[in-house]
Coordinates of C-alpha atoms in Angstrom, one line a residue:
M1 CA -25.4 3.0 -1.2
I2 CA -23.6 1.7 -4.3
D3 CA -23.9 3.9 -7.3
Y4 CA -24.2 1.2 -9.9
R5 CA -23.8 3.4 -12.9
S6 CA -20.3 4.5 -11.6
L7 CA -19.1 0.8 -11.8
T8 CA -17.4 -0.7 -14.8
R9 CA -18.5 -4.1 -16.1
K10 CA -15.5 -5.8 -14.3
E11 CA -16.5 -4.1 -11.0
L12 CA -20.0 -5.3 -11.3
E13 CA -18.8 -8.8 -12.0
D14 CA -16.6 -8.6 -8.9
L15 CA -19.6 -7.3 -6.9
A16 CA -21.7 -10.2 -8.0
G17 CA -18.9 -12.6 -6.9
N18 CA -18.8 -10.9 -3.5
M19 CA -22.5 -11.5 -3.2
G20 CA -22.0 -15.2 -3.9
L21 CA -23.4 -14.9 -7.5
P22 CA -21.8 -15.9 -10.8
A23 CA -20.0 -13.2 -12.7
Y24 CA -22.6 -13.2 -15.5
R25 CA -25.2 -11.7 -13.1
G26 CA -23.0 -8.6 -12.9
R27 CA -22.7 -8.5 -16.7
Q28 CA -26.5 -8.7 -17.0
V29 CA -27.0 -5.8 -14.7
F30 CA -24.3 -3.7 -16.5
K31 CA -26.0 -4.2 -19.8
W32 CA -29.3 -3.1 -18.5
L33 CA -27.9 0.0 -16.8
W34 CA -27.0 1.6 -20.1
R35 CA -30.3 1.1 -21.8
P36 CA -32.2 4.4 -22.1
G37 CA -35.4 4.5 -20.1
L38 CA -34.4 2.1 -17.3
S39 CA -36.0 3.4 -14.1
G40 CA -35.3 0.6 -11.6
F41 CA -34.3 -2.9 -11.0
H42 CA -37.9 -4.1 -11.4
E43 CA -37.4 -3.7 -15.1
I44 CA -34.4 -6.1 -15.3
T45 CA -36.5 -9.0 -16.4
D46 CA -33.7 -11.6 -16.9
L47 CA -32.9 -11.3 -13.1
P48 CA -35.0 -13.4 -10.7
S49 CA -37.2 -11.2 -8.6
G50 CA -35.3 -12.0 -5.5
L51 CA -32.0 -10.8 -7.0
R52 CA -33.7 -7.7 -8.3
N53 CA -34.6 -6.9 -4.7
V54 CA -31.2 -7.6 -3.4
F55 CA -29.5 -5.3 -5.9
A56 CA -32.1 -2.6 -5.3
Q57 CA -31.5 -2.7 -1.6
K58 CA -27.7 -2.5 -1.9
G59 CA -27.6 0.5 -4.3
R60 CA -29.2 2.9 -6.7
I61 CA -29.3 3.6 -10.4
A62 CA -28.2 7.3 -10.7
R63 CA -30.3 9.4 -13.0
L64 CA -29.8 13.0 -14.1
K65 CA -32.9 15.2 -14.1
V66 CA -33.5 17.5 -17.0
A67 CA -34.3 20.9 -15.5
T68 CA -34.0 23.2 -18.6
E69 CA -33.9 22.8 -22.3
Q70 CA -33.0 25.5 -24.8
K71 CA -32.9 25.2 -28.5
S72 CA -30.9 27.5 -30.8
V73 CA -32.0 28.9 -34.1
D74 CA -29.2 26.6 -35.6
G75 CA -30.6 23.5 -34.0
T76 CA -28.2 23.2 -31.1
I77 CA -29.8 22.1 -27.9
K78 CA -28.5 22.9 -24.4
L79 CA -29.8 20.9 -21.5
G80 CA -29.5 21.9 -17.8
L81 CA -29.2 18.7 -15.8
G82 CA -30.0 18.6 -12.0
L83 CA -27.7 16.5 -9.7
D84 CA -28.8 14.8 -6.6
D85 CA -27.2 17.4 -4.3
G86 CA -29.1 20.3 -6.0
L87 CA -26.2 21.5 -8.2
M88 CA -26.5 21.7 -12.0
I89 CA -24.4 21.1 -15.1
E90 CA -25.0 21.7 -18.7
C91 CA -24.4 19.6 -21.8
V92 CA -24.9 20.5 -25.4
V93 CA -26.2 18.6 -28.4
I94 CA -24.6 19.9 -31.6
P95 CA -26.2 19.0 -35.0
E96 CA -23.8 18.2 -37.8
K97 CA -24.7 17.4 -41.4
D98 CA -25.6 13.7 -40.8
H99 CA -25.1 13.1 -37.1
L100 CA -25.1 14.6 -33.6
T101 CA -22.1 15.5 -31.4
L102 CA -22.6 15.7 -27.7
C103 CA -20.5 18.1 -25.6
L104 CA -20.1 16.6 -22.0
S105 CA -19.2 18.2 -18.7
T106 CA -16.9 16.6 -16.2
Q107 CA -17.1 19.1 -13.2
V108 CA -19.5 21.5 -11.7
G109 CA -17.7 24.8 -12.5
C110 CA -14.0 24.8 -13.1
A111 CA -10.9 25.7 -11.2
M112 CA -8.6 26.6 -14.1
G113 CA -9.6 30.3 -14.1
C114 CA -9.1 31.0 -17.8
S115 CA -10.0 34.7 -18.2
F116 CA -11.9 34.2 -21.4
C117 CA -14.2 31.5 -20.1
Y118 CA -17.6 32.1 -18.6
T119 CA -17.6 28.7 -16.8
A120 CA -14.6 29.9 -14.9
R121 CA -16.7 32.6 -13.2
M122 CA -18.5 29.8 -11.3
G123 CA -15.3 28.7 -9.6
F124 CA -15.0 25.0 -8.8
L125 CA -17.8 23.4 -6.9
R126 CA -17.1 19.6 -7.3
N127 CA -16.1 16.8 -9.6
L128 CA -18.7 14.8 -11.3
E129 CA -19.0 11.0 -10.5
A130 CA -18.5 8.6 -13.4
S131 CA -22.3 8.0 -13.4
E132 CA -22.9 11.7 -13.8
I133 CA -20.4 12.0 -16.7
A134 CA -21.5 8.9 -18.7
G135 CA -25.1 9.5 -17.6
Q136 CA -25.3 12.7 -19.7
V137 CA -25.5 10.5 -22.8
I138 CA -28.5 8.5 -21.4
A139 CA -30.2 11.7 -20.2
V140 CA -29.9 13.3 -23.7
M141 CA -31.2 10.1 -25.5
E142 CA -34.2 9.9 -23.1
R143 CA -35.0 13.6 -23.2
L144 CA -34.8 13.9 -27.0
G145 CA -36.3 10.5 -27.8
L146 CA -33.2 9.4 -29.7
E147 CA -33.2 5.8 -30.9
E148 CA -29.5 6.1 -31.8
R149 CA -26.9 7.7 -29.5
P150 CA -25.0 10.8 -30.6
R151 CA -22.2 9.7 -32.9
N152 CA -19.4 11.8 -31.3
L153 CA -18.6 12.7 -27.7
V154 CA -16.4 15.6 -26.9
F155 CA -15.3 16.4 -23.3
M156 CA -15.3 20.1 -23.8
G157 CA -18.1 21.2 -21.5
M158 CA -17.9 22.5 -17.9
G159 CA -14.7 21.7 -16.1
E160 CA -11.2 20.4 -16.8
P161 CA -11.5 16.7 -17.7
L162 CA -8.0 15.7 -16.6
A163 CA -8.5 17.3 -13.2
N164 CA -11.1 14.7 -12.6
Y165 CA -9.0 11.9 -14.0
E166 CA -10.3 8.8 -12.2
N167 CA -13.9 9.5 -12.8
L168 CA -13.3 10.6 -16.4
T169 CA -11.4 7.4 -17.3
R170 CA -14.0 5.2 -15.5
A171 CA -16.7 7.0 -17.5
V172 CA -14.9 6.4 -20.8
Q173 CA -14.4 2.7 -19.9
I174 CA -18.2 2.5 -19.4
L175 CA -19.0 4.4 -22.6
T176 CA -16.7 2.2 -24.7
D177 CA -17.7 -1.1 -23.3
E178 CA -19.5 -3.2 -25.9
L179 CA -22.2 -4.0 -23.3
G180 CA -22.5 -0.4 -22.4
L181 CA -22.9 2.3 -25.0
N182 CA -20.3 0.7 -27.2
Y183 CA -18.5 3.9 -28.4
S184 CA -15.3 3.6 -30.4
G185 CA -12.4 5.6 -28.8
R186 CA -12.1 7.3 -32.2
R187 CA -15.5 8.9 -31.6
I188 CA -14.4 10.4 -28.2
T189 CA -12.2 13.5 -27.7
V190 CA -10.9 14.7 -24.4
S191 CA -9.9 18.4 -24.2
T192 CA -7.5 19.8 -21.6
S193 CA -6.1 23.2 -20.7
G194 CA -2.7 21.6 -20.5
L195 CA -2.3 19.2 -17.5
A196 CA 0.9 17.7 -19.0
P197 CA 1.4 14.7 -16.7
E198 CA -2.2 13.6 -16.9
M199 CA -2.1 14.0 -20.7
L200 CA 0.7 11.4 -20.9
R201 CA -1.2 9.2 -18.5
L202 CA -4.4 9.5 -20.6
G203 CA -2.4 8.4 -23.7
Q204 CA -1.2 5.3 -21.9
D205 CA -4.6 4.4 -20.4
L206 CA -7.1 5.1 -23.1
D207 CA -7.4 5.2 -26.9
V208 CA -9.2 8.5 -27.4
G209 CA -8.7 11.7 -29.3
L210 CA -6.8 14.5 -27.5
A211 CA -7.5 18.3 -27.9
I212 CA -5.3 20.9 -26.3
S213 CA -6.7 24.3 -25.4
L214 CA -3.6 26.3 -26.4
H215 CA -4.8 29.8 -27.3
A216 CA -1.3 31.4 -27.4
P217 CA 2.1 30.7 -29.0
D218 CA 4.2 32.0 -26.1
D219 CA 4.3 32.0 -22.3
E220 CA 3.7 35.7 -21.9
I221 CA 0.3 35.7 -23.6
R222 CA -0.8 32.3 -22.4
Q223 CA 0.0 33.0 -18.8
E224 CA -2.0 36.2 -19.0
I225 CA -5.2 34.4 -20.1
M226 CA -4.6 30.9 -18.7
P227 CA -3.2 30.6 -15.1
I228 CA -2.5 26.9 -15.7
N229 CA 0.5 28.1 -17.8
R230 CA 2.3 29.0 -14.6
R231 CA 2.3 25.4 -13.5
Y232 CA 2.8 23.9 -16.9
P233 CA 4.5 26.4 -19.3
I234 CA 4.3 25.9 -23.0
S235 CA 7.6 24.0 -23.1
A236 CA 6.3 21.4 -20.8
L237 CA 3.0 21.2 -22.8
I238 CA 4.8 20.8 -26.1
N239 CA 7.2 18.2 -24.7
A240 CA 4.2 16.2 -23.4
C241 CA 2.6 16.4 -26.9
K242 CA 5.8 15.2 -28.6
S243 CA 5.9 12.2 -26.1
Y244 CA 2.1 11.5 -26.5
P245 CA 1.5 8.0 -28.0
I246 CA -0.3 8.9 -31.2
K247 CA -1.5 6.1 -33.4
P248 CA -0.7 6.2 -37.1
R249 CA -2.9 8.6 -39.1
R250 CA -4.1 10.3 -35.9
R251 CA -3.4 13.9 -34.8
I252 CA -3.6 16.1 -31.8
T253 CA -6.1 18.8 -32.1
F254 CA -5.0 22.3 -30.9
E255 CA -7.8 24.7 -30.0
Y256 CA -6.9 28.3 -30.6
L257 CA -9.4 30.9 -29.4
L258 CA -8.9 34.2 -31.3
L259 CA -9.1 37.3 -29.1
Q260 CA -9.0 40.6 -30.7
G261 CA -5.7 42.4 -30.0
I262 CA -4.5 39.7 -27.7
N263 CA -3.4 36.7 -29.7
D264 CA -4.6 37.3 -33.3
R265 CA -1.7 39.0 -35.0
M266 CA 0.3 37.6 -37.9
E267 CA 3.5 37.3 -35.8
Q268 CA 1.5 35.1 -33.4
A269 CA 0.3 33.0 -36.2
R270 CA 3.8 32.5 -37.4
G271 CA 4.9 31.7 -33.8
L272 CA 2.2 29.1 -33.6
A273 CA 3.3 27.5 -36.8
R274 CA 6.9 27.3 -35.4
L275 CA 5.8 26.0 -32.1
L276 CA 3.8 23.0 -33.4
R277 CA 6.5 21.9 -35.9
G278 CA 7.1 18.2 -35.7
I279 CA 3.8 17.4 -34.0
P280 CA 1.0 15.6 -35.9
A281 CA -1.4 18.5 -35.5
K282 CA -4.8 19.9 -36.6
I283 CA -5.6 23.4 -35.5
N284 CA -9.1 24.6 -34.7
L285 CA -9.4 28.4 -34.9
I286 CA -12.3 29.7 -32.7
P287 CA -13.3 33.4 -32.9
F288 CA -14.2 34.4 -29.3
N289 CA -17.8 33.9 -28.2
E290 CA -18.9 36.9 -26.1
S291 CA -20.3 36.2 -22.6
P292 CA -21.6 38.5 -19.8
G293 CA -18.9 40.2 -17.8
L294 CA -16.1 39.3 -20.2
S295 CA -14.5 42.2 -22.0
F296 CA -12.8 40.3 -24.8
K297 CA -13.9 40.7 -28.4
A298 CA -13.7 38.5 -31.5
P299 CA -11.3 39.6 -34.3
S300 CA -12.7 40.6 -37.7
E301 CA -13.4 37.9 -40.3
E302 CA -10.6 39.4 -42.4
D303 CA -8.1 38.9 -39.5
V304 CA -9.3 35.4 -38.8
L305 CA -8.8 34.4 -42.5
A306 CA -5.4 36.0 -42.6
F307 CA -4.4 34.1 -39.4
Q308 CA -5.6 30.8 -41.0
K309 CA -3.7 31.5 -44.2
V310 CA -0.4 31.7 -42.3
L311 CA -1.0 28.3 -40.9
T312 CA -2.2 26.6 -44.1
D313 CA 0.7 28.1 -46.0
A314 CA 3.0 26.4 -43.3
G315 CA 1.4 23.1 -44.1
Y316 CA -1.1 22.7 -41.3
T317 CA -4.8 21.8 -41.4
A318 CA -6.3 24.9 -39.8
I319 CA -10.1 25.0 -39.6
I320 CA -12.2 28.0 -38.6
R321 CA -14.7 26.5 -36.2
K322 CA -18.1 28.1 -36.5
S323 CA -19.5 28.1 -33.0
K324 CA -23.1 26.9 -32.7
G325 CA -25.7 27.8 -30.1
Q326 CA -24.4 31.3 -29.4
D327 CA -28.0 32.7 -29.0
I328 CA -28.6 30.3 -26.0
A329 CA -25.1 30.6 -24.5
A330 CA -24.2 27.1 -25.6
A331 CA -21.0 27.9 -27.6
C332 CA -17.4 27.2 -26.5
G333 CA -16.6 28.8 -23.1
Q334 CA -20.2 30.0 -22.5
L335 CA -21.6 27.3 -20.1
N336 CA -22.5 28.5 -16.6
T337 CA -25.3 27.2 -14.4
M338 CA -25.2 29.8 -11.7
P339 CA -28.2 31.7 -13.2
L340 CA -30.1 28.4 -13.2
L341 CA -29.2 27.7 -9.6
H342 CA -30.3 31.2 -8.5
T343 CA -33.7 30.6 -10.1
R344 CA -33.9 26.9 -9.5
G345 CA -37.2 27.0 -7.7
R346 CA -38.9 28.4 -10.8
C347 CA -36.7 26.9 -13.5
I348 CA -38.8 25.9 -16.5
N349 CA -38.0 24.5 -20.0
T350 CA -37.5 27.2 -22.6
N351 CA -37.2 27.1 -26.3
T352 CA -35.7 30.1 -28.2
A353 CA -36.0 28.7 -31.7

């Protein structure tokens, strides 16, 4: 059956044409698909009842099922979302001063194998469909009763977004369509562990923010903690960044996870400053978030501040990112649904606030 929420507006218009219908019927369906609360074609009131039945018989409106909800003491909310095949993903709603940011997943698990990431311990199970990626926004709005959508979207949840390129870009097209959820590309950030060719392709195909999970200033350290560096070493990654089509007044964000005794020394801060010279860059410094089974530790606050000072003295914007949701394992690198899958038969909503 057709998964209607995985189709762009143009594809729905073409589908309508193939059914012998005018293109505007496809536009009507597309607009309704991205209204929170839609449960079926019987609710699409500006379609004749006969057409509603035809569309309903040919396909389905994919819906994510909220299996768990956890709320942190800082207001962060983590939702466990059930997929049709019984697998699960997590997404995170992050409260900011005057808006919400939603952290989205693109895969069930991840194949990148980064040694500091709890999601990596799941391995890779499968890619998410476009409907499952974009549908996280609808699921959050419905679950939390939001009249307005989250302001910012960051593809920093489970999985490597650029390893699921076709579904990622299709989902972004849907999310940015004015008849869909009408997001500006400036409100969307795609994070990658460093798939250099796909980075350049992304810059050509979409106008969104780019974040690089760098985490080391040299190949020796990066290869130790990020296996992807064997395929795309730092030189390839930096060359891709220098070739990336950045619009005026925009910057590439470099995420740098600080691991005590691994990549947090002053010589590494100076190496990072040299490495990024000539790239319009913003640096997010992230003290490590501890997770079960991972032996890394976060550096001291004094060491984090000293690392930041090296970068700011070199002229960079370097922000220490305070991770939210740590008490519910919702912070950067902590998402993992295997415990939920193991107890799925008795999974209930929880609230730790």
